[in-house]
Amino acid sequence: MIVLKLTLAALFGYLIGGINPSYIVGRLRGFDIRQKGSGNAGASNAVIVMGKVVGISSALLDILKAAGVVWLAPVIFRGTPMVAEVAGVSCIFGHVFPVYMRFRGGKGLACLGGVLLAVDFRLLLILLAIEILLILLFDYICVCPLTASVIIPFLYGILGDGGFGFLLNASGGWWGAGIIAIGCILVFCKHIGNLRRIKNGTELHLSYLWKKDKDEELARVQENMKK
């Protein structure tokens, strides 16, 4: 019975995760966001293609859908161990490989943030403090998913009920951390291309968002990508 409940929770998380705000807004405007900008159906590309308001709104919706899945799963499937973690990671997979979009979705960072928010907002605050410092040092947004993917499983295991019992909604301790690590590995792998772009000089700096000559900067990056 537990296996059946976990399977249903995974399916629930996956199907909700596949609902992509950036893609939907792009379609409403008459285009496929995956054919513009970085080619990613996520909030970061939505900022580049459709502006900060749409991008930030998309990120918030991605966070909320993942958090909602993690909050609802234990309510729907009561008494099932690690159901929150399974549903949350499945939501990330649904966002990255959505059946509605022929399995070409986003990169899962905002959904990962939503999972952390639902588990315990204090865990998310700890991570945000670390990531803000790294962004200020390197001026690349991609440092967030790459470092967070490594840090999160350890924080989860140490601070969860398998460690100090710090986290409010953690259910699996180190077993739960192992499940969360699967989602983290996926997010990390989806951002490896960003490291190559940094090396090639084709990755946009975060400060790009506040530049007046955005078109010129974007043209420079796109020109480097052709080399």
PDB file of C-alpha atoms in Angstrom:
ATOM      1  CA  MET A   1       0.000   0.000   0.000  1.00  0.00           C
ATOM      2  CA  ILE A   2       2.881   2.344   0.801  1.00  0.00           C
ATOM      3  CA  VAL A   3       4.445   1.714  -2.619  1.00  0.00           C
ATOM      4  CA  LEU A   4       1.133   2.486  -4.321  1.00  0.00           C
ATOM      5  CA  LYS A   5       0.723   5.727  -2.361  1.00  0.00           C
ATOM      6  CA  LEU A   6       4.283   6.821  -3.164  1.00  0.00           C
ATOM      7  CA  THR A   7       3.702   6.022  -6.842  1.00  0.00           C
ATOM      8  CA  LEU A   8       0.503   8.083  -6.887  1.00  0.00           C
ATOM      9  CA  ALA A   9       2.274  10.912  -5.046  1.00  0.00           C
ATOM     10  CA  ALA A  10       5.050  10.835  -7.644  1.00  0.00           C
ATOM     11  CA  LEU A  11       2.497  10.986 -10.462  1.00  0.00           C
ATOM     12  CA  PHE A  12       0.693  13.844  -8.712  1.00  0.00           C
ATOM     13  CA  GLY A  13       3.932  15.815  -8.339  1.00  0.00           C
ATOM     14  CA  TYR A  14       5.028  15.105 -11.910  1.00  0.00           C
ATOM     15  CA  LEU A  15       1.772  16.247 -13.520  1.00  0.00           C
ATOM     16  CA  ILE A  16       1.617  19.466 -11.489  1.00  0.00           C
ATOM     17  CA  GLY A  17       5.306  20.131 -12.150  1.00  0.00           C
ATOM     18  CA  GLY A  18       4.705  19.986 -15.896  1.00  0.00           C
ATOM     19  CA  ILE A  19       2.510  23.098 -15.818  1.00  0.00           C
ATOM     20  CA  ASN A  20       4.986  25.738 -17.024  1.00  0.00           C
ATOM     21  CA  PRO A  21       4.065  29.446 -16.576  1.00  0.00           C
ATOM     22  CA  SER A  22       6.867  30.742 -18.838  1.00  0.00           C
ATOM     23  CA  TYR A  23       5.773  28.482 -21.678  1.00  0.00           C
ATOM     24  CA  ILE A  24       2.087  29.340 -21.227  1.00  0.00           C
ATOM     25  CA  VAL A  25       2.713  33.115 -21.267  1.00  0.00           C
ATOM     26  CA  GLY A  26       4.907  32.734 -24.345  1.00  0.00           C
ATOM     27  CA  ARG A  27       2.190  30.801 -26.147  1.00  0.00           C
ATOM     28  CA  LEU A  28      -0.376  33.439 -25.215  1.00  0.00           C
ATOM     29  CA  ARG A  29       1.942  35.975 -26.861  1.00  0.00           C
ATOM     30  CA  GLY A  30       2.222  33.865 -29.986  1.00  0.00           C
ATOM     31  CA  PHE A  31       5.615  32.179 -29.662  1.00  0.00           C
ATOM     32  CA  ASP A  32       7.432  29.243 -28.085  1.00  0.00           C
ATOM     33  CA  ILE A  33       9.902  30.482 -25.456  1.00  0.00           C
ATOM     34  CA  ARG A  34      12.090  27.453 -26.187  1.00  0.00           C
ATOM     35  CA  GLN A  35      12.856  28.965 -29.590  1.00  0.00           C
ATOM     36  CA  LYS A  36      14.064  32.265 -28.151  1.00  0.00           C
ATOM     37  CA  GLY A  37      16.850  33.477 -25.880  1.00  0.00           C
ATOM     38  CA  SER A  38      18.672  30.601 -24.218  1.00  0.00           C
ATOM     39  CA  GLY A  39      16.085  28.102 -25.454  1.00  0.00           C
ATOM     40  CA  ASN A  40      15.083  27.203 -21.907  1.00  0.00           C
ATOM     41  CA  ALA A  41      11.435  27.151 -20.817  1.00  0.00           C
ATOM     42  CA  GLY A  42      12.181  28.654 -17.436  1.00  0.00           C
ATOM     43  CA  ALA A  43      11.989  31.871 -15.462  1.00  0.00           C
ATOM     44  CA  SER A  44      15.539  33.023 -16.242  1.00  0.00           C
ATOM     45  CA  ASN A  45      14.904  32.882 -19.987  1.00  0.00           C
ATOM     46  CA  ALA A  46      11.501  34.494 -19.463  1.00  0.00           C
ATOM     47  CA  VAL A  47      13.323  37.492 -17.961  1.00  0.00           C
ATOM     48  CA  ILE A  48      15.505  37.773 -21.068  1.00  0.00           C
ATOM     49  CA  VAL A  49      12.694  37.215 -23.580  1.00  0.00           C
ATOM     50  CA  MET A  50       9.665  38.806 -21.891  1.00  0.00           C
ATOM     51  CA  GLY A  51      11.062  41.078 -19.205  1.00  0.00           C
ATOM     52  CA  LYS A  52      11.576  41.091 -15.447  1.00  0.00           C
ATOM     53  CA  VAL A  53       7.889  41.201 -14.485  1.00  0.00           C
ATOM     54  CA  VAL A  54       6.992  38.068 -16.453  1.00  0.00           C
ATOM     55  CA  GLY A  55      10.210  36.317 -15.461  1.00  0.00           C
ATOM     56  CA  ILE A  56       9.872  36.987 -11.745  1.00  0.00           C
ATOM     57  CA  SER A  57       6.167  36.110 -11.819  1.00  0.00           C
ATOM     58  CA  SER A  58       6.979  32.826 -13.561  1.00  0.00           C
ATOM     59  CA  ALA A  59       9.625  32.030 -10.957  1.00  0.00           C
ATOM     60  CA  LEU A  60       7.183  32.708  -8.121  1.00  0.00           C
ATOM     61  CA  LEU A  61       4.553  30.475  -9.716  1.00  0.00           C
ATOM     62  CA  ASP A  62       7.112  27.689 -10.181  1.00  0.00           C
ATOM     63  CA  ILE A  63       8.109  28.024  -6.524  1.00  0.00           C
ATOM     64  CA  LEU A  64       4.484  27.949  -5.382  1.00  0.00           C
ATOM     65  CA  LYS A  65       3.526  24.919  -7.479  1.00  0.00           C
ATOM     66  CA  ALA A  66       6.383  22.882  -6.004  1.00  0.00           C
ATOM     67  CA  ALA A  67       5.662  24.099  -2.481  1.00  0.00           C
ATOM     68  CA  GLY A  68       1.983  23.291  -2.955  1.00  0.00           C
ATOM     69  CA  VAL A  69       2.800  19.750  -4.027  1.00  0.00           C
ATOM     70  CA  VAL A  70       4.996  19.190  -0.963  1.00  0.00           C
ATOM     71  CA  TRP A  71       2.360  20.640   1.377  1.00  0.00           C
ATOM     72  CA  LEU A  72      -0.541  18.727  -0.164  1.00  0.00           C
ATOM     73  CA  ALA A  73       1.055  15.299  -0.634  1.00  0.00           C
ATOM     74  CA  PRO A  74       1.144  14.389   3.099  1.00  0.00           C
ATOM     75  CA  VAL A  75      -2.472  15.549   3.409  1.00  0.00           C
ATOM     76  CA  ILE A  76      -3.683  13.484   0.455  1.00  0.00           C
ATOM     77  CA  PHE A  77      -1.549  10.421   1.230  1.00  0.00           C
ATOM     78  CA  ARG A  78      -1.659  10.404   5.025  1.00  0.00           C
ATOM     79  CA  GLY A  79       0.716   8.208   6.978  1.00  0.00           C
ATOM     80  CA  THR A  80       3.044   7.576   4.041  1.00  0.00           C
ATOM     81  CA  PRO A  81       6.754   7.991   4.879  1.00  0.00           C
ATOM     82  CA  MET A  82       8.803  10.324   2.671  1.00  0.00           C
ATOM     83  CA  VAL A  83       5.754  11.192   0.564  1.00  0.00           C
ATOM     84  CA  ALA A  84       6.598  14.920   0.690  1.00  0.00           C
ATOM     85  CA  GLU A  85      10.101  14.318  -0.654  1.00  0.00           C
ATOM     86  CA  VAL A  86       8.915  11.943  -3.387  1.00  0.00           C
ATOM     87  CA  ALA A  87       6.197  14.343  -4.544  1.00  0.00           C
ATOM     88  CA  GLY A  88       8.576  17.321  -4.450  1.00  0.00           C
ATOM     89  CA  VAL A  89      11.309  15.655  -6.498  1.00  0.00           C
ATOM     90  CA  SER A  90       8.702  14.362  -8.952  1.00  0.00           C
ATOM     91  CA  CYS A  91       7.488  17.941  -9.368  1.00  0.00           C
ATOM     92  CA  ILE A  92      11.029  18.955 -10.342  1.00  0.00           C
ATOM     93  CA  PHE A  93      11.158  16.122 -12.881  1.00  0.00           C
ATOM     94  CA  GLY A  94       7.775  17.196 -14.233  1.00  0.00           C
ATOM     95  CA  HIS A  95       9.051  20.737 -14.710  1.00  0.00           C
ATOM     96  CA  VAL A  96      12.219  19.578 -16.487  1.00  0.00           C
ATOM     97  CA  PHE A  97      10.601  16.787 -18.541  1.00  0.00           C
ATOM     98  CA  PRO A  98       6.923  17.795 -18.945  1.00  0.00           C
ATOM     99  CA  VAL A  99       4.733  15.386 -20.874  1.00  0.00           C
ATOM    100  CA  TYR A 100       2.633  18.355 -22.038  1.00  0.00           C
ATOM    101  CA  MET A 101       5.663  19.910 -23.787  1.00  0.00           C
ATOM    102  CA  ARG A 102       7.210  16.788 -25.319  1.00  0.00           C
ATOM    103  CA  PHE A 103       9.601  16.513 -22.365  1.00  0.00           C
ATOM    104  CA  ARG A 104      11.401  19.825 -23.036  1.00  0.00           C
ATOM    105  CA  GLY A 105      10.851  22.053 -20.023  1.00  0.00           C
ATOM    106  CA  GLY A 106      12.845  24.248 -17.664  1.00  0.00           C
ATOM    107  CA  LYS A 107      15.849  23.529 -15.476  1.00  0.00           C
ATOM    108  CA  GLY A 108      14.092  23.057 -12.147  1.00  0.00           C
ATOM    109  CA  LEU A 109      15.806  25.638  -9.930  1.00  0.00           C
ATOM    110  CA  ALA A 110      12.648  27.515  -8.904  1.00  0.00           C
ATOM    111  CA  CYS A 111      10.875  24.221  -8.210  1.00  0.00           C
ATOM    112  CA  LEU A 112      13.779  23.125  -6.031  1.00  0.00           C
ATOM    113  CA  GLY A 113      13.388  26.390  -4.135  1.00  0.00           C
ATOM    114  CA  GLY A 114       9.692  25.649  -3.714  1.00  0.00           C
ATOM    115  CA  VAL A 115      10.466  22.234  -2.247  1.00  0.00           C
ATOM    116  CA  LEU A 116      12.772  23.865   0.311  1.00  0.00           C
ATOM    117  CA  LEU A 117      10.169  26.511   1.122  1.00  0.00           C
ATOM    118  CA  ALA A 118       7.606  23.822   1.866  1.00  0.00           C
ATOM    119  CA  VAL A 119       9.993  21.697   3.914  1.00  0.00           C
ATOM    120  CA  ASP A 120      11.032  24.655   6.069  1.00  0.00           C
ATOM    121  CA  PHE A 121      11.386  28.307   5.057  1.00  0.00           C
ATOM    122  CA  ARG A 122      14.405  28.607   7.389  1.00  0.00           C
ATOM    123  CA  LEU A 123      16.320  26.129   5.249  1.00  0.00           C
ATOM    124  CA  LEU A 124      15.552  28.259   2.203  1.00  0.00           C
ATOM    125  CA  LEU A 125      16.718  31.403   4.039  1.00  0.00           C
ATOM    126  CA  ILE A 126      20.030  29.762   4.953  1.00  0.00           C
ATOM    127  CA  LEU A 127      20.562  28.771   1.345  1.00  0.00           C
ATOM    128  CA  LEU A 128      19.539  32.194   0.014  1.00  0.00           C
ATOM    129  CA  ALA A 129      22.090  33.905   2.263  1.00  0.00           C
ATOM    130  CA  ILE A 130      24.838  31.679   0.848  1.00  0.00           C
ATOM    131  CA  GLU A 131      23.701  32.132  -2.755  1.00  0.00           C
ATOM    132  CA  ILE A 132      23.362  35.924  -2.535  1.00  0.00           C
ATOM    133  CA  LEU A 133      26.959  36.118  -1.324  1.00  0.00           C
ATOM    134  CA  LEU A 134      28.139  33.936  -4.218  1.00  0.00           C
ATOM    135  CA  ILE A 135      26.165  35.963  -6.771  1.00  0.00           C
ATOM    136  CA  LEU A 136      27.697  39.193  -5.487  1.00  0.00           C
ATOM    137  CA  LEU A 137      31.138  37.639  -5.823  1.00  0.00           C
ATOM    138  CA  PHE A 138      30.736  36.106  -9.298  1.00  0.00           C
ATOM    139  CA  ASP A 139      27.849  38.034 -10.965  1.00  0.00           C
ATOM    140  CA  TYR A 140      26.442  34.844 -12.495  1.00  0.00           C
ATOM    141  CA  ILE A 141      22.983  33.546 -11.560  1.00  0.00           C
ATOM    142  CA  CYS A 142      24.020  30.003 -12.524  1.00  0.00           C
ATOM    143  CA  VAL A 143      26.184  29.738  -9.396  1.00  0.00           C
ATOM    144  CA  CYS A 144      22.899  29.283  -7.484  1.00  0.00           C
ATOM    145  CA  PRO A 145      21.774  25.946  -8.932  1.00  0.00           C
ATOM    146  CA  LEU A 146      25.288  24.557  -9.184  1.00  0.00           C
ATOM    147  CA  THR A 147      26.236  25.221  -5.560  1.00  0.00           C
ATOM    148  CA  ALA A 148      22.740  24.739  -4.126  1.00  0.00           C
ATOM    149  CA  SER A 149      22.510  21.281  -5.675  1.00  0.00           C
ATOM    150  CA  VAL A 150      25.586  20.250  -3.707  1.00  0.00           C
ATOM    151  CA  ILE A 151      24.672  21.959  -0.421  1.00  0.00           C
ATOM    152  CA  ILE A 152      20.964  21.108  -0.106  1.00  0.00           C
ATOM    153  CA  PRO A 153      21.112  17.325   0.521  1.00  0.00           C
ATOM    154  CA  PHE A 154      23.642  17.793   3.325  1.00  0.00           C
ATOM    155  CA  LEU A 155      21.681  20.617   4.947  1.00  0.00           C
ATOM    156  CA  TYR A 156      18.515  18.558   4.663  1.00  0.00           C
ATOM    157  CA  GLY A 157      20.038  15.464   6.224  1.00  0.00           C
ATOM    158  CA  ILE A 158      21.862  17.291   9.016  1.00  0.00           C
ATOM    159  CA  LEU A 159      19.026  19.619   9.976  1.00  0.00           C
ATOM    160  CA  GLY A 160      16.135  17.216   9.347  1.00  0.00           C
ATOM    161  CA  ASP A 161      14.720  14.675  11.739  1.00  0.00           C
ATOM    162  CA  GLY A 162      17.597  12.369  10.881  1.00  0.00           C
ATOM    163  CA  GLY A 163      19.946  14.984  12.360  1.00  0.00           C
ATOM    164  CA  PHE A 164      18.884  17.710  14.775  1.00  0.00           C
ATOM    165  CA  GLY A 165      15.141  17.643  14.086  1.00  0.00           C
ATOM    166  CA  PHE A 166      15.310  21.259  12.901  1.00  0.00           C
ATOM    167  CA  LEU A 167      13.101  21.067   9.829  1.00  0.00           C
ATOM    168  CA  LEU A 168       9.349  21.443  10.278  1.00  0.00           C
ATOM    169  CA  ASN A 169       8.069  19.246   7.455  1.00  0.00           C
ATOM    170  CA  ALA A 170      10.946  16.838   6.824  1.00  0.00           C
ATOM    171  CA  SER A 171       9.741  13.256   7.032  1.00  0.00           C
ATOM    172  CA  GLY A 172      12.597  11.063   5.936  1.00  0.00           C
ATOM    173  CA  GLY A 173      15.821  12.246   7.609  1.00  0.00           C
ATOM    174  CA  TRP A 174      18.824  11.007   5.663  1.00  0.00           C
ATOM    175  CA  TRP A 175      16.563   8.794   3.525  1.00  0.00           C
ATOM    176  CA  GLY A 176      14.608  11.911   2.633  1.00  0.00           C
ATOM    177  CA  ALA A 177      17.883  13.702   1.935  1.00  0.00           C
ATOM    178  CA  GLY A 178      18.769  10.929  -0.505  1.00  0.00           C
ATOM    179  CA  ILE A 179      15.502  11.455  -2.369  1.00  0.00           C
ATOM    180  CA  ILE A 180      16.045  15.226  -2.430  1.00  0.00           C
ATOM    181  CA  ALA A 181      19.567  14.588  -3.750  1.00  0.00           C
ATOM    182  CA  ILE A 182      18.062  12.960  -6.859  1.00  0.00           C
ATOM    183  CA  GLY A 183      16.292  16.222  -7.689  1.00  0.00           C
ATOM    184  CA  CYS A 184      19.473  18.162  -6.930  1.00  0.00           C
ATOM    185  CA  ILE A 185      21.515  16.005  -9.301  1.00  0.00           C
ATOM    186  CA  LEU A 186      18.983  16.665 -12.060  1.00  0.00           C
ATOM    187  CA  VAL A 187      19.114  20.433 -11.478  1.00  0.00           C
ATOM    188  CA  PHE A 188      22.932  20.358 -11.424  1.00  0.00           C
ATOM    189  CA  CYS A 189      23.129  18.390 -14.687  1.00  0.00           C
ATOM    190  CA  LYS A 190      20.720  20.785 -16.400  1.00  0.00           C
ATOM    191  CA  HIS A 191      23.061  23.683 -15.562  1.00  0.00           C
ATOM    192  CA  ILE A 192      26.374  22.149 -16.650  1.00  0.00           C
ATOM    193  CA  GLY A 193      25.986  23.954 -19.983  1.00  0.00           C
ATOM    194  CA  ASN A 194      26.157  27.244 -18.082  1.00  0.00           C
ATOM    195  CA  LEU A 195      29.690  26.386 -16.986  1.00  0.00           C
ATOM    196  CA  ARG A 196      30.692  25.862 -20.613  1.00  0.00           C
ATOM    197  CA  ARG A 197      29.136  29.209 -21.542  1.00  0.00           C
ATOM    198  CA  ILE A 198      31.054  30.962 -18.761  1.00  0.00           C
ATOM    199  CA  LYS A 199      34.268  29.468 -20.136  1.00  0.00           C
ATOM    200  CA  ASN A 200      33.359  30.553 -23.680  1.00  0.00           C
ATOM    201  CA  GLY A 201      32.210  34.023 -22.624  1.00  0.00           C
ATOM    202  CA  THR A 202      28.633  33.411 -23.740  1.00  0.00           C
ATOM    203  CA  GLU A 203      26.923  33.376 -20.326  1.00  0.00           C
ATOM    204  CA  LEU A 204      25.049  36.560 -19.445  1.00  0.00           C
ATOM    205  CA  HIS A 205      26.047  38.252 -16.200  1.00  0.00           C
ATOM    206  CA  LEU A 206      23.313  38.965 -13.676  1.00  0.00           C
ATOM    207  CA  SER A 207      24.130  42.667 -14.003  1.00  0.00           C
ATOM    208  CA  TYR A 208      22.820  42.389 -17.591  1.00  0.00           C
ATOM    209  CA  LEU A 209      19.315  42.940 -16.203  1.00  0.00           C
ATOM    210  CA  TRP A 210      20.174  46.478 -15.123  1.00  0.00           C
ATOM    211  CA  LYS A 211      22.207  47.525 -18.155  1.00  0.00           C
ATOM    212  CA  LYS A 212      20.846  50.205 -20.456  1.00  0.00           C
ATOM    213  CA  ASP A 213      22.513  48.677 -23.527  1.00  0.00           C
ATOM    214  CA  LYS A 214      20.888  45.245 -23.138  1.00  0.00           C
ATOM    215  CA  ASP A 215      20.513  44.677 -26.870  1.00  0.00           C
ATOM    216  CA  GLU A 216      24.200  45.345 -27.422  1.00  0.00           C
ATOM    217  CA  GLU A 217      25.227  42.979 -24.630  1.00  0.00           C
ATOM    218  CA  LEU A 218      22.872  40.244 -25.871  1.00  0.00           C
ATOM    219  CA  ALA A 219      24.181  40.665 -29.424  1.00  0.00           C
ATOM    220  CA  ARG A 220      27.752  40.307 -28.141  1.00  0.00           C
ATOM    221  CA  VAL A 221      26.907  37.077 -26.342  1.00  0.00           C
ATOM    222  CA  GLN A 222      25.049  35.671 -29.349  1.00  0.00           C
ATOM    223  CA  GLU A 223      28.006  36.544 -31.589  1.00  0.00           C
ATOM    224  CA  ASN A 224      30.357  34.672 -29.246  1.00  0.00           C
ATOM    225  CA  MET A 225      28.041  31.664 -29.398  1.00  0.00           C
ATOM    226  CA  LYS A 226      28.553  31.488 -33.177  1.00  0.00           C
ATOM    227  CA  LYS A 227      32.328  31.280 -32.876  1.00  0.00           C
TER     228      LYS A 227
END
